Coordinates of C-alpha atoms and ligand atoms in Angstrom, one line a residue:
X4 CA -88.4 13.7 77.4
X5 CA -85.5 16.9 76.6
X6 CA -82.3 16.0 78.6
X7 CA -80.5 19.5 79.0
X8 CA -76.7 20.1 80.9
X9 CA -76.6 23.5 80.3
X10 CA -78.1 27.0 81.9
X11 CA -77.6 28.6 78.8
X12 CA -79.8 25.9 77.1
X13 CA -82.3 25.6 79.7
X14 CA -82.9 28.8 80.0
X15 CA -83.7 29.3 76.2
X16 CA -86.0 26.4 76.7
X17 CA -88.0 27.6 79.1
X18 CA -88.8 30.9 78.2
X19 CA -91.2 30.2 75.5
X20 CA -93.0 28.4 77.8
X21 CA -93.6 30.6 81.0
X22 CA -94.1 33.0 77.5
X23 CA -97.0 30.8 76.2
X24 CA -98.5 31.2 80.5
X25 CA -97.7 27.7 81.2
X26 CA -96.6 26.6 84.7
X27 CA -93.9 24.7 85.6
X28 CA -93.0 22.5 88.3
X29 CA -89.4 21.9 89.6
X30 CA -88.6 18.5 91.1
X31 CA -85.0 18.7 92.7
X32 CA -83.1 15.7 92.8
X33 CA -79.5 14.0 93.1
X34 CA -80.9 11.2 91.1
X35 CA -80.6 7.6 92.0
X36 CA -84.1 7.5 91.9
X37 CA -86.7 5.1 93.1
X38 CA -90.4 5.7 93.5
X39 CA -90.6 8.1 95.6
X40 CA -89.1 10.6 93.8
X41 CA -91.8 9.3 90.6
X42 CA -94.4 10.6 93.5
X43 CA -92.8 14.1 93.7
X44 CA -93.0 14.3 89.3
X45 CA -97.1 12.4 89.2
X46 CA -98.0 15.0 91.7
X47 CA -95.8 18.0 89.5
X48 CA -98.2 16.3 86.5
X49 CA -100.7 17.7 88.0
X50 CA -100.0 20.8 89.5
X51 CA -97.9 22.4 86.1
X52 CA -98.1 21.6 82.4
X53 CA -94.3 21.8 82.3
X54 CA -92.3 19.4 85.2
X55 CA -88.5 20.2 85.0
X56 CA -86.6 17.2 87.2
X57 CA -82.7 17.7 87.9
X58 CA -80.5 15.9 89.0
X59 CA -77.4 16.6 91.0
X60 CA -75.0 15.2 93.1
X61 CA -74.8 18.7 95.1
X62 CA -71.2 19.1 96.6
X63 CA -71.7 21.4 99.1
X64 CA -74.1 19.8 100.6
X65 CA -71.8 17.1 101.4
X66 CA -70.2 16.7 105.3
X67 CA -68.6 13.5 105.3
X68 CA -65.7 13.1 101.6
X69 CA -66.6 9.7 101.8
X70 CA -70.4 10.1 101.2
X71 CA -70.5 11.6 98.3
X72 CA -67.7 9.9 96.5
X73 CA -70.2 6.8 97.0
X74 CA -73.2 8.5 96.1
X75 CA -74.8 6.2 93.6
X76 CA -75.2 7.5 90.0
X77 CA -77.4 4.9 87.7
X78 CA -77.6 7.2 85.1
X79 CA -79.3 4.7 82.5
X80 CA -82.0 3.5 85.6
X81 CA -83.4 7.4 86.0
X82 CA -83.6 8.0 82.2
X83 CA -85.2 5.7 82.4
X84 CA -87.4 5.5 85.2
X85 CA -88.2 9.8 83.7
X86 CA -89.2 8.9 80.2
X87 CA -91.5 5.9 82.4
X88 CA -93.3 8.6 84.2
X89 CA -93.7 11.2 81.5
X90 CA -91.0 13.7 83.1
X91 CA -90.9 16.5 79.9
X92 CA -87.4 17.6 80.6
X93 CA -84.3 16.7 82.9
X94 CA -81.7 18.8 83.6
X95 CA -78.4 17.2 84.5
X96 CA -75.4 19.9 85.0
X97 CA -72.0 19.1 86.0
X98 CA -70.5 20.9 88.4
X99 CA -68.6 23.5 86.9
X100 CA -71.7 24.7 85.5
X101 CA -73.5 25.0 89.1
X102 CA -70.0 26.4 90.8
X103 CA -68.1 28.2 87.9
X104 CA -66.7 29.9 91.1
X105 CA -65.3 30.1 93.8
X106 CA -68.8 31.5 96.5
X107 CA -69.0 32.0 99.6
X108 CA -72.3 31.4 100.3
X109 CA -74.2 32.1 104.0
X110 CA -77.6 33.2 104.8
X111 CA -79.9 33.3 107.7
X112 CA -82.2 30.1 108.0
X113 CA -83.0 30.2 112.0
X114 CA -82.3 27.8 115.0
X115 CA -84.0 24.9 113.3
X116 CA -80.2 25.4 111.0
X117 CA -78.3 23.6 114.0
X118 CA -80.6 21.7 115.8
X119 CA -80.8 17.4 114.6
X120 CA -79.8 17.4 111.1
X121 CA -77.8 20.2 111.6
X122 CA -76.3 19.2 114.5
X123 CA -74.7 16.2 113.0
X124 CA -74.0 17.4 109.0
X125 CA -72.4 21.2 110.2
X126 CA -73.7 23.5 107.1
X127 CA -75.3 21.1 104.7
X128 CA -78.3 23.5 104.9
X129 CA -76.3 26.2 103.9
X130 CA -75.0 24.1 100.7
X131 CA -79.4 22.5 100.6
X132 CA -80.0 26.5 100.3
X133 CA -77.8 27.3 97.9
X134 CA -78.5 24.8 95.1
X135 CA -82.4 24.9 95.7
X136 CA -81.3 28.7 94.9
X137 CA -79.9 28.1 92.1
X138 CA -81.7 26.3 90.7
X139 CA -84.8 27.9 91.4
X140 CA -82.7 30.7 89.4
X141 CA -82.4 29.6 86.7
X142 CA -86.0 28.2 86.3
X143 CA -87.9 30.2 88.0
X144 CA -90.1 27.6 88.2
X145 CA -94.1 28.2 89.6
X146 CA -94.5 25.2 92.2
X147 CA -91.7 22.6 93.5
X148 CA -91.7 20.0 95.3
X149 CA -90.7 17.8 97.5
X150 CA -90.7 15.3 100.1
X151 CA -91.4 15.2 103.7
X152 CA -88.7 12.4 104.4
X153 CA -86.5 15.4 104.6
X154 CA -88.5 16.4 106.9
X155 CA -86.8 19.2 107.8
X156 CA -84.8 20.5 104.9
X157 CA -88.4 21.8 103.6
X158 CA -88.6 23.9 107.0
X159 CA -85.0 25.3 105.7
X160 CA -86.5 25.8 102.1
X161 CA -88.8 27.1 102.8
X162 CA -86.6 29.6 105.5
X163 CA -84.7 30.2 102.3
X164 CA -87.9 30.9 99.9
X165 CA -88.8 34.2 102.9
X166 CA -85.5 35.6 103.6
X167 CA -85.2 36.2 99.6
X168 CA -88.6 36.4 99.0
X169 CA -89.0 34.5 96.4
X170 CA -92.8 33.7 94.8
X171 CA -92.0 30.2 94.1
X172 CA -94.7 28.1 96.5
X173 CA -93.4 24.8 98.2
X174 CA -95.2 21.8 97.9
X175 CA -94.5 19.2 100.8
X176 CA -95.2 15.1 99.4
X177 CA -95.9 12.0 101.5
X178 CA -93.2 9.6 101.9
X179 CA -93.0 6.8 100.0
X180 CA -92.3 3.8 101.9
X181 CA -91.5 -0.4 101.1
X182 CA -94.8 -3.0 101.7
X183 CA -92.3 -3.2 104.9
X184 CA -92.2 0.2 106.5
X185 CA -88.9 0.9 105.2
X186 CA -88.8 5.2 104.3
X187 CA -87.1 4.6 100.2
X188 CA -84.1 6.1 100.2
X189 CA -81.3 6.7 97.9
X190 CA -78.7 5.0 99.7
X191 CA -80.8 2.4 101.0
X192 CA -79.0 0.5 98.0
X193 CA -75.8 0.6 100.3
X194 CA -77.6 -2.2 102.2
X195 CA -76.5 -5.0 103.1
X196 CA -79.0 -7.9 103.8
X197 CA -78.6 -7.8 107.9
X198 CA -78.6 -4.0 107.3
X199 CA -81.8 -3.9 105.4
X200 CA -83.0 -5.9 108.1
X201 CA -81.7 -4.4 110.5
X202 CA -82.9 -1.1 110.2
X203 CA -87.1 -1.9 110.1
X204 CA -86.4 -1.0 113.8
X205 CA -86.6 2.8 111.8
X206 CA -90.3 3.2 111.1
X207 CA -90.8 0.6 113.8
X208 CA -90.5 3.0 116.2
X209 CA -92.1 5.7 114.2
X210 CA -95.3 4.2 113.8
X211 CA -95.1 2.5 117.6
X212 CA -94.7 6.0 118.7
X213 CA -97.6 6.9 116.7
X214 CA -100.0 3.5 117.6
X215 CA -99.3 5.0 120.6
X216 CA -99.7 9.0 120.4
X217 CA -100.8 10.3 123.5
X218 CA -100.5 13.9 124.2
X219 CA -99.4 12.8 127.8
X220 CA -96.8 10.3 127.2
X221 CA -94.8 12.2 125.3
X222 CA -91.3 11.2 127.4
X223 CA -92.2 8.5 127.7
X224 CA -92.8 7.1 123.9
X225 CA -89.5 8.7 123.1
X226 CA -87.1 6.8 125.5
X227 CA -89.6 4.0 124.6
X228 CA -88.4 4.7 120.9
X229 CA -84.3 5.0 121.7
X230 CA -84.7 1.9 124.0
X231 CA -85.9 -0.3 120.7
X232 CA -83.3 1.0 118.1
X233 CA -80.4 0.9 120.8
X234 CA -81.8 -2.6 121.4
X235 CA -80.8 -3.8 117.9
X236 CA -77.7 -5.2 117.1
X237 CA -75.5 -3.5 114.3
X238 CA -77.9 0.2 114.5
X239 CA -76.6 3.4 115.9
X240 CA -78.7 6.3 117.0
X241 CA -78.1 9.9 116.6
X242 CA -81.5 10.8 117.3
X243 CA -85.2 10.4 118.7
X244 CA -87.0 12.9 119.6
X245 CA -90.6 14.0 119.2
X246 CA -89.9 18.6 118.7
X247 CA -92.6 20.9 117.3
X248 CA -93.0 20.2 113.4
X249 CA -91.8 24.4 112.9
X250 CA -89.5 24.7 116.0
X251 CA -87.8 21.6 116.0
X252 CA -87.8 21.8 119.9
X253 CA -88.8 19.5 121.9
X254 CA -92.5 19.2 122.3
X255 CA -94.6 21.9 124.6
X256 CA -98.6 21.5 125.5
X257 CA -99.9 23.1 123.6
X258 CA -98.4 21.8 120.7
X259 CA -98.2 24.6 117.7
X260 CA -99.4 23.2 114.2
X261 CA -98.0 19.8 114.0
X262 CA -96.2 17.9 116.3
X263 CA -93.6 14.9 114.4
X264 CA -91.4 12.5 115.9
X265 CA -87.8 12.7 113.9
X266 CA -84.9 9.6 113.4
X267 CA -81.6 9.4 112.3
X268 CA -79.2 6.7 112.7
X269 CA -76.8 4.4 111.3
X270 CA -77.4 1.4 109.9
X271 CA -74.5 -0.3 109.4
X272 CA -72.9 2.5 107.4
X273 CA -75.2 4.1 105.7
X274 CA -76.8 6.7 107.7
X275 CA -80.3 7.1 107.6
X276 CA -83.1 9.4 108.8
X277 CA -87.0 9.0 108.5
X278 CA -90.1 11.0 110.4
X279 CA -93.8 10.6 110.6
X280 CA -96.5 13.4 111.6
X281 CA -98.3 12.4 115.0
X282 CA -100.6 15.4 115.6
X283 CA -101.7 18.0 113.7
X284 CA -104.3 20.9 114.0
Ligands
AMP7 P1 -82.2 13.6 96.5 O1 -82.7 13.5 95.7 O2 -82.3 12.2 98.0 O3 -81.9 15.1 97.4 O4 -84.5 13.3 96.8 C1 -84.7 14.3 96.2 C2 -86.6 14.5 96.8 O5 -86.7 13.4 97.1 C3 -86.3 15.4 98.1 O6 -87.3 16.1 98.4 C4 -86.5 14.3 98.8 O7 -87.4 14.6 100.6 C5 -87.9 13.4 97.9 N1 -87.7 12.1 98.3 C6 -86.6 11.4 99.1 N2 -87.4 10.1 99.4 C7 -88.7 10.4 99.6 C8 -89.2 9.3 99.9 N3 -88.8 7.8 100.2 N4 -91.2 9.4 99.2 C9 -91.1 11.0 99.8 N5 -90.2 11.9 98.6 C10 -88.8 11.0 98.8

């Protein structure tokens, strides 16, 4: 496995690979890797000859400086995980490498930018698309892999790809969960034992909606899920919604491609998100 820290070194490593017409896949991460990240790399390996995993805690997407400061950075653990899953190249640039000068990034991500996560974390998706565009420019991947765990993020990245008319293919991978249902997240490490228990209400509420899903009962199911979460001590609900998977607007019938339930809540001091697809056509 090659570990690369500069844009120039990565470009010169990938040049000959591209000339040899080998497919290059990119899996962008912020490190503190878990089985969810590994699953992305494993799917990427099935689609491309060379897999690049980037580890970069991108400052421009953090809307809370404390969240950025305490974001976990277990480097040795990450390297061991990447070695073990057979990742070919790790790209781990410094902040200066990715942001050599001041920048004023802003692109039109459509109305969904300001809903849900965009409402609670203003500017978050500008930062996400800014770094993903930079990574796409450096790696020029044929395919890039993202987790459904960050449902709205995938929509925003697809929006950015069409805004710049990029030729990269975006593939969304399923959410990997702990055995008890909690969606894996780098932030789970911040949960104490009680928080960890309380956090289960998020996936339970989602499964409850999915298990009882009925197009005619959407408001009732949303209300029940909110009630379950709000009744859990130590959990502060930001939103639980059932929405159209393309617009993120409240579900209307007949629905478009997908209906999805999305949830965000603060569990103790840690903000968690999760989601579940309820219907697809
Ligand atoms: P992050 O390091 O949190 O920025 O995540 C890097 C990538 O891994 C993103 O595309 C996430 O959506 C994805 N990811 C995070 N958690 C999971 C999970 N539990 N299952 C699948 N993919 C995930």
